[in-house]
CSV table of C-alpha atoms and ligand atoms in Angstrom, one decimal:
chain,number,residue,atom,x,y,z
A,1,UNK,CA,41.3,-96.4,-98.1
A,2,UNK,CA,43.3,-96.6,-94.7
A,3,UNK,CA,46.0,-98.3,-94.3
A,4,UNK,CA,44.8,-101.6,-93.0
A,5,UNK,CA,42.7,-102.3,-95.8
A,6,UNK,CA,43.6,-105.8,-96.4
A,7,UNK,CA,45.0,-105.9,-99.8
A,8,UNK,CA,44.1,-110.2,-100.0
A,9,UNK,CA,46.7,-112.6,-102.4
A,10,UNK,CA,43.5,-113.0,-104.8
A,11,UNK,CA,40.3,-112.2,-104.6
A,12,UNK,CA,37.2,-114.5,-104.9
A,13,UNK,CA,34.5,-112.4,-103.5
A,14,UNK,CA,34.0,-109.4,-105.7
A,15,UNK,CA,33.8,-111.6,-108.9
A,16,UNK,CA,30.9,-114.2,-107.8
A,17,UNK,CA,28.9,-110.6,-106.4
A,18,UNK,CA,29.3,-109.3,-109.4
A,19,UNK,CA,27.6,-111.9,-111.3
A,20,UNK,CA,25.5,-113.2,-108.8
A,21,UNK,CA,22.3,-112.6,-111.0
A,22,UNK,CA,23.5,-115.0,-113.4
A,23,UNK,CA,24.7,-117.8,-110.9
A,24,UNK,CA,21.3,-117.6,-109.3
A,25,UNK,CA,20.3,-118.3,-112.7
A,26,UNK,CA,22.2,-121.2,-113.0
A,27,UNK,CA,20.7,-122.4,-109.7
A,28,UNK,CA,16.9,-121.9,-110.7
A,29,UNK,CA,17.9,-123.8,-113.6
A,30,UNK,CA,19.3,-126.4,-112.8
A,31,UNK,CA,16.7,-126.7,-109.4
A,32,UNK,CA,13.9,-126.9,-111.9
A,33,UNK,CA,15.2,-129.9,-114.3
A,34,UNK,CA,17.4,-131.4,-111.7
A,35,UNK,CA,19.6,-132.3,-114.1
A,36,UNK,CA,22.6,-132.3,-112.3
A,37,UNK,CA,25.0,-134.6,-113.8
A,38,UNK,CA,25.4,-134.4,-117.5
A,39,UNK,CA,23.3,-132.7,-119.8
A,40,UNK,CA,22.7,-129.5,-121.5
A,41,UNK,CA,25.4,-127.2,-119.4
A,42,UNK,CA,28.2,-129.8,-119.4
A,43,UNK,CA,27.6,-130.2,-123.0
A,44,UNK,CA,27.6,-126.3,-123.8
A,45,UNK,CA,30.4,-125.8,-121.6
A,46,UNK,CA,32.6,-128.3,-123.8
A,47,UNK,CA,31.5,-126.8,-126.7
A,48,UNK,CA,32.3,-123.2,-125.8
A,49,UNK,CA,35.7,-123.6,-123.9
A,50,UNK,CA,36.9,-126.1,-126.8
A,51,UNK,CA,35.9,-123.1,-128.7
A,52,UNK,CA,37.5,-120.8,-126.4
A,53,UNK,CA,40.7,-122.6,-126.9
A,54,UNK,CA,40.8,-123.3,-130.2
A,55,UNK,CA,40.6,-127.2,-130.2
A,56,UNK,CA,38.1,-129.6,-132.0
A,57,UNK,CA,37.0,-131.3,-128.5
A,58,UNK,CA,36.5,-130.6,-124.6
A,59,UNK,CA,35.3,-133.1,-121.5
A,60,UNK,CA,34.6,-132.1,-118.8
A,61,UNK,CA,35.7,-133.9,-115.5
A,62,UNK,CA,35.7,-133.8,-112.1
A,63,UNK,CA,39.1,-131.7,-111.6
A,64,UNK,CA,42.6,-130.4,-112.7
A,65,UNK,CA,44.6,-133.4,-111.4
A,66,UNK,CA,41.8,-135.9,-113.0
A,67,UNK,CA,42.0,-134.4,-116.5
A,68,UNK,CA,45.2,-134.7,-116.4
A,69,UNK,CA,45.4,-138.0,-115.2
A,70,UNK,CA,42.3,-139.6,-117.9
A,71,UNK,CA,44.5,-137.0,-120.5
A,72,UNK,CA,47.6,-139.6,-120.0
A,73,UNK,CA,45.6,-142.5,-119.8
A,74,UNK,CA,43.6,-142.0,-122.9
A,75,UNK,CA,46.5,-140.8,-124.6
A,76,UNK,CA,48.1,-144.0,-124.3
A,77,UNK,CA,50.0,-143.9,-120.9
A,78,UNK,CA,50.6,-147.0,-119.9
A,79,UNK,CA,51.7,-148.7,-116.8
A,80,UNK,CA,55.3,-148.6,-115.8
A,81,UNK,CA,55.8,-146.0,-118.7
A,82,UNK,CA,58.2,-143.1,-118.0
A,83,UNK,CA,56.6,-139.4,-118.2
A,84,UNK,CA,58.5,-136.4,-118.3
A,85,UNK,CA,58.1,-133.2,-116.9
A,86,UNK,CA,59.5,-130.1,-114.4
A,87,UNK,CA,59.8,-130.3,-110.6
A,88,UNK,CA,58.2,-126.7,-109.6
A,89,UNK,CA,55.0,-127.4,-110.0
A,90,UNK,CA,52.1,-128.2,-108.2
A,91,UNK,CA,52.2,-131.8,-107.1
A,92,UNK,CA,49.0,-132.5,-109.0
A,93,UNK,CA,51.1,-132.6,-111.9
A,94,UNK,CA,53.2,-135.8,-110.6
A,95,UNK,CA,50.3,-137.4,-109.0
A,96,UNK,CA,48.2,-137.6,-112.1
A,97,UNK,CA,51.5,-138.9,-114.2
A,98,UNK,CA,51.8,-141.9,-110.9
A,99,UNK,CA,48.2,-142.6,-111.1
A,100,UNK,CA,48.1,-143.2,-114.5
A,101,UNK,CA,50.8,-146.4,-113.6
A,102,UNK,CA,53.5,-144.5,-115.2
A,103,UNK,CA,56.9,-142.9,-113.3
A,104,UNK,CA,57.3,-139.0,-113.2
A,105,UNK,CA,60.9,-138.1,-114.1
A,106,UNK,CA,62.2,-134.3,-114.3
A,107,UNK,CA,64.2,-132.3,-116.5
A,108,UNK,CA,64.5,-128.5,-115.0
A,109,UNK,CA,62.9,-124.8,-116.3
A,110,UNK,CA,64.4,-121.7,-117.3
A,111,UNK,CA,65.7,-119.4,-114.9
A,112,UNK,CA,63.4,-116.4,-116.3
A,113,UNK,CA,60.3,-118.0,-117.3
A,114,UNK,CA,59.9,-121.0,-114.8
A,115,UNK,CA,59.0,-123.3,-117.8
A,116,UNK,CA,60.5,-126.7,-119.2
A,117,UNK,CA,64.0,-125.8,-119.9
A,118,UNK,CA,63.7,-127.8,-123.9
A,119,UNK,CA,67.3,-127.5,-124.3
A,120,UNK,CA,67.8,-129.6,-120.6
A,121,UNK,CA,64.8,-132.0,-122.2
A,122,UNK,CA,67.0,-132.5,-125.1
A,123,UNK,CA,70.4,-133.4,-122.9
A,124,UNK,CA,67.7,-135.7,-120.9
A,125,UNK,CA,66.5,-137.9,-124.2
A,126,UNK,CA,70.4,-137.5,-125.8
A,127,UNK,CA,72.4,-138.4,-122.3
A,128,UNK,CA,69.9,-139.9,-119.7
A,129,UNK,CA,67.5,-142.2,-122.5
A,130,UNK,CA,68.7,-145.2,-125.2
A,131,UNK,CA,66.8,-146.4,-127.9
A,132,UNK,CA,66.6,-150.3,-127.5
A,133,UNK,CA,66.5,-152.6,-130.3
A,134,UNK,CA,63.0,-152.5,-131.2
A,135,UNK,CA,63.3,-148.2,-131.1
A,136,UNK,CA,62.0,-147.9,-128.2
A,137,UNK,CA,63.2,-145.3,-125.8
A,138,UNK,CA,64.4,-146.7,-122.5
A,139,UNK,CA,65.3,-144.7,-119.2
A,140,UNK,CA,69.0,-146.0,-119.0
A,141,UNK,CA,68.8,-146.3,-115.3
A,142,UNK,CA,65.5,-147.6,-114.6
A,143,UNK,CA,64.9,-149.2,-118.3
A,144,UNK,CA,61.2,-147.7,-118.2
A,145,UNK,CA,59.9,-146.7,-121.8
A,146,UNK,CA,59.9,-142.9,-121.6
A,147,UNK,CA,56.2,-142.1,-124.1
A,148,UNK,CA,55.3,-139.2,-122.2
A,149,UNK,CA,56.1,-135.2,-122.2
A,150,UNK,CA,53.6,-133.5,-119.3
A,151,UNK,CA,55.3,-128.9,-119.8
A,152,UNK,CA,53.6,-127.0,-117.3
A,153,UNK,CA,52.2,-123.8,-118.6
A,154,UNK,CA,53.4,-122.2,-115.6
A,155,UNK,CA,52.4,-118.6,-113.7
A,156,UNK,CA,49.8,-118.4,-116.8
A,157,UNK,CA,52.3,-118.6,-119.4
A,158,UNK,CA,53.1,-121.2,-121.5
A,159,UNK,CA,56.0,-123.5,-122.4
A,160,UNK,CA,58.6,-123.1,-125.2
A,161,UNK,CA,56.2,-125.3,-127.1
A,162,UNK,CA,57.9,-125.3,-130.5
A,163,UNK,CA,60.5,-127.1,-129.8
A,164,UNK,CA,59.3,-129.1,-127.1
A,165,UNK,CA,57.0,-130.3,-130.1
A,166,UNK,CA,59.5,-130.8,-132.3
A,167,UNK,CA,62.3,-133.3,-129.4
A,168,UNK,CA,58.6,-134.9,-129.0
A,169,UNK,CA,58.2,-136.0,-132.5
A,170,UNK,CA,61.9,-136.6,-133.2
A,171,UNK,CA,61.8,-139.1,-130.3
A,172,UNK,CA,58.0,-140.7,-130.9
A,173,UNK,CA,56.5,-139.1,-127.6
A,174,UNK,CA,53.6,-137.0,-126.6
A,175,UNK,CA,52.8,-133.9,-125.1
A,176,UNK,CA,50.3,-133.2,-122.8
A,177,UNK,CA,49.7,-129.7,-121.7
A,178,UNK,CA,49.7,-129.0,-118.3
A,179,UNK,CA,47.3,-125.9,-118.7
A,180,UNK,CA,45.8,-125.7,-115.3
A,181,UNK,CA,47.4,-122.3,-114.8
A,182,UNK,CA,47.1,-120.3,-118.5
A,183,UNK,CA,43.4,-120.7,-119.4
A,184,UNK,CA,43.6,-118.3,-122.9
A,185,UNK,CA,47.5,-118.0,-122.8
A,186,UNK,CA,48.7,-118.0,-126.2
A,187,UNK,CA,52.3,-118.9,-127.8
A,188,UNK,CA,53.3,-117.4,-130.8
A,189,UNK,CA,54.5,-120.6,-132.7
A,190,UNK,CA,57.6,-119.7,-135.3
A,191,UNK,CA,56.9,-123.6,-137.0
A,192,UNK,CA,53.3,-122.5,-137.7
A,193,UNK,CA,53.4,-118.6,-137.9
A,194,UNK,CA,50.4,-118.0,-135.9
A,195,UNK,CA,49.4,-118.0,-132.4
A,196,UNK,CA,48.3,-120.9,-130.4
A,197,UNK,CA,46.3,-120.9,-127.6
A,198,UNK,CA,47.1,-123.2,-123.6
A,199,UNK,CA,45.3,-126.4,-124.9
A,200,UNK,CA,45.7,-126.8,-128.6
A,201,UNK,CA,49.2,-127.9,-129.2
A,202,UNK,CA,49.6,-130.8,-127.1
A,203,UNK,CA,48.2,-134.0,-127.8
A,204,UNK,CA,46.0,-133.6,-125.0
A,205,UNK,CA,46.3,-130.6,-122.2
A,206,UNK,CA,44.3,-130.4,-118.9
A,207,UNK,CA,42.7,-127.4,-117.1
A,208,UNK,CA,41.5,-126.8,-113.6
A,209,UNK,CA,38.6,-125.2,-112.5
A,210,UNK,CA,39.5,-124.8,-109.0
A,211,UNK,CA,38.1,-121.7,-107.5
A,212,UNK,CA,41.5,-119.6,-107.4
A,213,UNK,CA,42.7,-120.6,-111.1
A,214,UNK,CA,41.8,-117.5,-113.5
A,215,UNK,CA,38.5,-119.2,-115.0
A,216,UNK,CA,37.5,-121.0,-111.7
A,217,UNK,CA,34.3,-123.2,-110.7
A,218,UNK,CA,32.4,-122.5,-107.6
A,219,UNK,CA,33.9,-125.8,-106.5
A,220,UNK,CA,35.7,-128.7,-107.9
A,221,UNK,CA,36.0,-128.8,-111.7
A,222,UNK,CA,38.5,-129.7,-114.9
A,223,UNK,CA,38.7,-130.3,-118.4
A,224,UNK,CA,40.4,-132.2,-121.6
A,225,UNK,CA,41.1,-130.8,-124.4
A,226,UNK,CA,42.0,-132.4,-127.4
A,227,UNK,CA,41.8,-132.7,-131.0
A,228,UNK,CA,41.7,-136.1,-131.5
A,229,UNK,CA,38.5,-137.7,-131.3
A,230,UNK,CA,39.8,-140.8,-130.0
A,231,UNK,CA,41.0,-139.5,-126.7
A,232,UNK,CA,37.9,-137.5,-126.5
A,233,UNK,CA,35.7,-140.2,-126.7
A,234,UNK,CA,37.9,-142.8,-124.2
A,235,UNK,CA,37.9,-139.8,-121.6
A,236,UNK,CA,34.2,-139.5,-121.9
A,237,UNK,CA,34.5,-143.2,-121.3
A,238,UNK,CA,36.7,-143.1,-118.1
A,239,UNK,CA,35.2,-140.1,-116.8
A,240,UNK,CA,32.1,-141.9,-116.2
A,241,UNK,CA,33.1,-145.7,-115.0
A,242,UNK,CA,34.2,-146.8,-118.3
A,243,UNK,CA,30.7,-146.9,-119.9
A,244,UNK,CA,29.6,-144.7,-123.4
A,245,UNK,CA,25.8,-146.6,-122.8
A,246,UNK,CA,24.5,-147.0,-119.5
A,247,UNK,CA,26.0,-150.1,-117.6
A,248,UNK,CA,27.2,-151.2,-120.6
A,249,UNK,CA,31.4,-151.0,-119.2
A,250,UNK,CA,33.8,-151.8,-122.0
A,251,UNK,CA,36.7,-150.6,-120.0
A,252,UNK,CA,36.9,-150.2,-116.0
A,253,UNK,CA,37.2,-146.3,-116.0
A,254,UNK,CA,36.5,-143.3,-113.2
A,255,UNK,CA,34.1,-141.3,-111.6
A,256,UNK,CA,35.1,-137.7,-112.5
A,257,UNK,CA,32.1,-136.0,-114.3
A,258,UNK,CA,31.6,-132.4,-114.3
A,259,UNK,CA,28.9,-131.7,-112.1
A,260,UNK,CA,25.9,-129.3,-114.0
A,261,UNK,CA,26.0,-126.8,-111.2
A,262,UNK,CA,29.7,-126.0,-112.2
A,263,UNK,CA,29.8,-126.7,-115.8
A,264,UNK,CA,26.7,-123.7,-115.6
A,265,UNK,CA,28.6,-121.5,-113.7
A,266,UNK,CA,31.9,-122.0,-116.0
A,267,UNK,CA,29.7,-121.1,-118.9
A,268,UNK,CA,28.3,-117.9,-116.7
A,269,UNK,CA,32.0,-116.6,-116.3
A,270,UNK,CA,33.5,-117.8,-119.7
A,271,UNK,CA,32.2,-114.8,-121.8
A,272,UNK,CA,34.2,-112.8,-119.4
A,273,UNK,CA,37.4,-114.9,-119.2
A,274,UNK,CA,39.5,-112.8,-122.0
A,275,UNK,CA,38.4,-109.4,-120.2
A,276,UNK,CA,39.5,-110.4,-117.1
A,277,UNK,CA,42.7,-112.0,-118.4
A,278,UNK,CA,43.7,-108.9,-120.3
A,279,UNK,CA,42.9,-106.4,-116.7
A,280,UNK,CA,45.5,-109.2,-115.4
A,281,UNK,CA,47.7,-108.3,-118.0
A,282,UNK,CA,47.5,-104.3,-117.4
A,283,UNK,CA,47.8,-105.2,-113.1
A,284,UNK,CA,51.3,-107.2,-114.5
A,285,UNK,CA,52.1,-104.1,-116.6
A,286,UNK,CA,51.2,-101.8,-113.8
A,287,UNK,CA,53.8,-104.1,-111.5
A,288,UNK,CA,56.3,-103.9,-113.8
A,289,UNK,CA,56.4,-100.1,-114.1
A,290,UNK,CA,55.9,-99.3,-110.3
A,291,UNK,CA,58.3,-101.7,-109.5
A,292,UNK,CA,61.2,-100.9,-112.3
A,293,UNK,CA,63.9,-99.4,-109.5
A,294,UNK,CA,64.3,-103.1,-108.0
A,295,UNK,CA,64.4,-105.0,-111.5
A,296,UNK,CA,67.8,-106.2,-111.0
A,297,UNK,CA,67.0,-107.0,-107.8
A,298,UNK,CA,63.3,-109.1,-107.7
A,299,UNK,CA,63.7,-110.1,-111.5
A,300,UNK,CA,59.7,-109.6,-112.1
A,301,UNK,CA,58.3,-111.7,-114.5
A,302,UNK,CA,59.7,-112.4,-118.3
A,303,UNK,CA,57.4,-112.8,-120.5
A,304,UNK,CA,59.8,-114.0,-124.1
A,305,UNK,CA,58.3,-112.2,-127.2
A,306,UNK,CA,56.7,-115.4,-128.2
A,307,UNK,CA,54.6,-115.1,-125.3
A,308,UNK,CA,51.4,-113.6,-124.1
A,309,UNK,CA,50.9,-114.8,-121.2
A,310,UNK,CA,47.8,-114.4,-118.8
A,311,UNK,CA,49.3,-113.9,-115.0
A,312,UNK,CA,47.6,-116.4,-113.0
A,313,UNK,CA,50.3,-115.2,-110.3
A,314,UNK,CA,52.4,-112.5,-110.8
A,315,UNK,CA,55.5,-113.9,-109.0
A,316,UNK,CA,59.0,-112.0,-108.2
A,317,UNK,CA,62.3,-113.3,-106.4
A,318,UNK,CA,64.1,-112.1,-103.5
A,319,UNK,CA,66.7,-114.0,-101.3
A,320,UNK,CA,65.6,-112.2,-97.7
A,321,UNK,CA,62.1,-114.3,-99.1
A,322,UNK,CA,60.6,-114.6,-95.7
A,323,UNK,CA,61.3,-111.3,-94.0
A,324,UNK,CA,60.1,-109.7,-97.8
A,325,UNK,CA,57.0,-111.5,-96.8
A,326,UNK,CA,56.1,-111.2,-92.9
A,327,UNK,CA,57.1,-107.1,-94.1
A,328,UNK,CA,54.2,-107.3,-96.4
A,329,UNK,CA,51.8,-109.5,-94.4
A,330,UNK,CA,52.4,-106.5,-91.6
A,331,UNK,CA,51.3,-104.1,-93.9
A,332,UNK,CA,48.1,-106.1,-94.6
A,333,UNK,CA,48.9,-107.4,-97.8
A,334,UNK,CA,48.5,-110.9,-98.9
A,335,UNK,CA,51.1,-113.1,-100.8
A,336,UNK,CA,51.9,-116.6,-101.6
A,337,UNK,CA,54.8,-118.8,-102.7
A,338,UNK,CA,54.0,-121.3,-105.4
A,339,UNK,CA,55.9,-123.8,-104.3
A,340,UNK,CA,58.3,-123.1,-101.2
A,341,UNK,CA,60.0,-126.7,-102.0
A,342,UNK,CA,60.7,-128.9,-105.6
A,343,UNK,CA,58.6,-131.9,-106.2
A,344,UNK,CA,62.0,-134.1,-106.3
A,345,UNK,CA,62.8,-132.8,-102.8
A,346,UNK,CA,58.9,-133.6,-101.0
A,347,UNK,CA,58.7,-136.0,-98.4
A,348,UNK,CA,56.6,-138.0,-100.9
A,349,UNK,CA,59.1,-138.4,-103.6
A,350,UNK,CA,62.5,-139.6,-101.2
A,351,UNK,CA,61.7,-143.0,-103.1
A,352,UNK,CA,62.7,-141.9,-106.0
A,353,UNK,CA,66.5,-140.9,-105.0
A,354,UNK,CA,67.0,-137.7,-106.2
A,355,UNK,CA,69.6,-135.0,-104.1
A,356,UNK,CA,69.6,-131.5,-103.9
A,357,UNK,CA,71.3,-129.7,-106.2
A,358,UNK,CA,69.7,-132.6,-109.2
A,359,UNK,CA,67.8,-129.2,-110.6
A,360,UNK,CA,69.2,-125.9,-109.3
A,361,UNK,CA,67.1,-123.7,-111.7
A,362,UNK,CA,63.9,-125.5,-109.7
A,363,UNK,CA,65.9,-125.3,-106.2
A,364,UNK,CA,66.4,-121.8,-106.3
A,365,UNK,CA,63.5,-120.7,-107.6
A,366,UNK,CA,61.8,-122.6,-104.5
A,367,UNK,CA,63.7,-120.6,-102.0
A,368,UNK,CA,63.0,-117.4,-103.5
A,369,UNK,CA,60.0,-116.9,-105.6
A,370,UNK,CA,57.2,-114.7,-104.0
A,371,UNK,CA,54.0,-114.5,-105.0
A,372,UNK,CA,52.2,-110.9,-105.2
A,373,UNK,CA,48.5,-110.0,-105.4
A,374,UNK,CA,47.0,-110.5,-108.9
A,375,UNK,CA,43.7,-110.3,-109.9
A,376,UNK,CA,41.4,-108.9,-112.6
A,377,UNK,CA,39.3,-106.1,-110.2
A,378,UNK,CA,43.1,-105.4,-108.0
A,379,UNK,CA,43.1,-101.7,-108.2
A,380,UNK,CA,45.7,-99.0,-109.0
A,381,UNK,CA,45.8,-97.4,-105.6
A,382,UNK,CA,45.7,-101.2,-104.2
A,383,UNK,CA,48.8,-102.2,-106.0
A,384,UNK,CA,50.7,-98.8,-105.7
A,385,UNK,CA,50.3,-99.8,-102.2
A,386,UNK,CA,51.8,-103.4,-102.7
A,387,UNK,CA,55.0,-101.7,-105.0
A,388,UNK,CA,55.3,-99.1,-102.2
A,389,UNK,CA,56.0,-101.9,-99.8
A,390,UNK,CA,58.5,-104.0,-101.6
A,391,UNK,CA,60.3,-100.9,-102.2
A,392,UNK,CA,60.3,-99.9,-98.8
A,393,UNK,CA,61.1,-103.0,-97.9
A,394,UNK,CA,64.4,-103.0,-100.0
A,395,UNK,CA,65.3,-99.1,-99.0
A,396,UNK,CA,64.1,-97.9,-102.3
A,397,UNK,CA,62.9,-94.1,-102.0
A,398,UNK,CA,60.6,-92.7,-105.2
A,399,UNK,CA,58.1,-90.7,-105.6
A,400,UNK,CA,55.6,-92.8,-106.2
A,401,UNK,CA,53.0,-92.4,-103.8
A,402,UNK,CA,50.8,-94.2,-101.8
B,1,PLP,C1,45.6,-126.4,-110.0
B,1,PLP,C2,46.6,-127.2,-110.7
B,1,PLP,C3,46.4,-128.6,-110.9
B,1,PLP,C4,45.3,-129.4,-110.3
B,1,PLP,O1,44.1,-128.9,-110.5
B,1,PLP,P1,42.9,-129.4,-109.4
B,1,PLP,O2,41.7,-128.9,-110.1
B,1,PLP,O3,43.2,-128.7,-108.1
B,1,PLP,O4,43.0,-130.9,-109.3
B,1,PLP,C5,47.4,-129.2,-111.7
B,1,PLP,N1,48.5,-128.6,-112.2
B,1,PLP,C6,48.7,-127.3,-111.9
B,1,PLP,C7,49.9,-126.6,-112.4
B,1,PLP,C8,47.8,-126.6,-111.1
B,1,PLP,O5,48.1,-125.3,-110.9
């Protein structure tokens, strides 16, 4: 390898080549029936991932931000609701929550995990909330019901889910996973004393199939999970214009099906989803080590020993964020920042009045989280190369070569 090789963020290449056989597959299939929407593959996808992630039901949909969304709705999200959840996160998150009619509010994350801070969720619903007199809970500022909890599973790890669960039943809300990042992440729950995986704790939880996300779609796709059969069945309704019987509408719903094409090639890559996750898992452990001198310094990733998390990024911190970066883009390697600013401070959210400084934990995170590469088929000499670099970068000689 020279120097230059391009060491890429992720890669989405290598993957697809490697199971090309079995996408062309899908193809000839699919060509030969044309049974594009619906059918067979959407319905052996559901079955498999619910399997997968160890809840009764799956539907498939159109995308991440529209599982979420029909998740809310179905649910029982109503209009001009209040739903909770973290401002470092992708903007999907609030969008669905606004287009389901209800009002995103944040509480902030822990500093070494990224995820919904449950203590700060328990100061929101004990200082910022009021039951009224029919026990509802209010929004003391903008009297909106607040019905809705929306944690993030963030990175590929999840949420402090036990208690979360636990404020969410003391005050009558629900939970609705935010999974889009931790397909097979799994939380060791103290309540239950067993492990649960990303998608069967919350009411409801959505997943993206966007190409990048660690089980990804050779396009657009998404998924509910649930284990209630109600909200199944009303998100197969909205997912396909309200209808369970052909033009036969008993509510006004969506189009967001899952097309066949990329419920076929889902099912393709889903018997290799754990594999992959757990090479992930040994690339994070191989970071970790390489990178060991600077811990004080980059904080890499905590993963709490509830956790076992599945490193959809592999992110690490540094105030000089931007020189760390242009440093590493010179040496031909590829990084990210997920997200360089918090959803209260966008452009899109000035409406809703919040100041900097509202969630530190978020702010600063934002200004100084880097994203490095991660993928399953990243190799050792690859990443000794990226660790090489950041230690370089912060004057750190060892002998670890490159
Ligand atoms: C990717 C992602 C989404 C949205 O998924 P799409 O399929 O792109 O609509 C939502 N939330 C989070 C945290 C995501 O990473």
């Amino acid at each position: 390898m020279t120097r230059n090789d391009k060491i890429p963020l992720l890669d989405l290449v290598t993957p697809h080549l490697e199971l090309e056989e079995d996408l062309f597959a899908v193809f000839r299939t699919l060509l030969k029936t044309a049974g594009f929407i619906g059918g067979p593959m959407v319905e052996g996808f559901e079955r498999e991932f619910a399997q997968f992630c160890g809840a009764e039901h799956c539907v498939g949909v159109g995308n991440g931000t529209d599982a979420l969304r029909l998740a809310l709705i179905a649910a029982g999200v109503q209009p001009g609701d209040t739903v909770v959840t973290v401002p470092n996160t992708f903007i999907a998150t609030t969008e669905a929550i606004s287009q389901a009619g209800a009002r995103p509010d944040f509480v902030d994350v822990e500093e070494r995990t990224y995820n919904m801070d449950a203590r700060k969720l328990h100061e929101y619903l004990e200082m910022q909330c009021r039951l009224d007199w029919t026990g509802k809970l209010l929004n003391r500022k903008t009297r909106s019901p607040v019905t809705a909890i929306v944690p993030v599973h963030l990175y590929g790890q999840m949420a402090d889910m036990d208690p979360i669960l636990e404020l969410a039943e003391r005050y009558n809300l629900f939970v609705v996973e935010d999974a889009c990042q931790a397909h097979g992440a799994e939380y060791f729950s103290s309540k239950e004393k067993r492990r649960r995986k990303a998608g069967s704790m919350g009411r409801a939880a959505a997943f993206s199939f966007y190409p990048g996300k660690n089980l990804g779609a050779c396009g657009e796709a998404g998924a509910v999970t649930t284990d209630d059969e109600k909200i199944a069945l009303c998100v197969r309704m909205l997912r396909d214009h309200g209808q369970a019987q052909k033009y036969y509408h008993d509510l006004e719903g969506y189009n967001s099906r899952l097309d066949a094409i990329q419920a076929g090639v889902l099912r393709a890559k889903l018997p290799y989803l754990a594999e992959w996750n757990r090479k992930r898992r040994e690339v994070a452990v191989g970071y970790h080590q390489l990178l060991q001198p600077l811990a004080e310094i980059i904080m890499p990733p905590y993963e709490p020993s509830s956790s076992n998390a599945v490193y959809h990024l592999y992110v690490i911190r540094s105030k000089d964020r931007e020189r760390l970066q242009r440093h590493l883009a010179e040496a031909s390697i590829g990084t990210g920042v997920h997200y360089p600013v918090a959803l209260h401070l966008q452009k899109a959210y000035l409406g809703m009045g919040y100041q900097e400084g509202d969630f530190p934990i978020a702010e600063k995170a934002a200004a100084e989280v880097l994203s490095l590469p991660m993928y399953p088929q990243l190799r050792p000499e690859q990443q000794q190369r990226v660790a090489k670099e950041v230690l370089d970068f912060f004057g750190c000689h060892t002998s670890v070569a490159a």
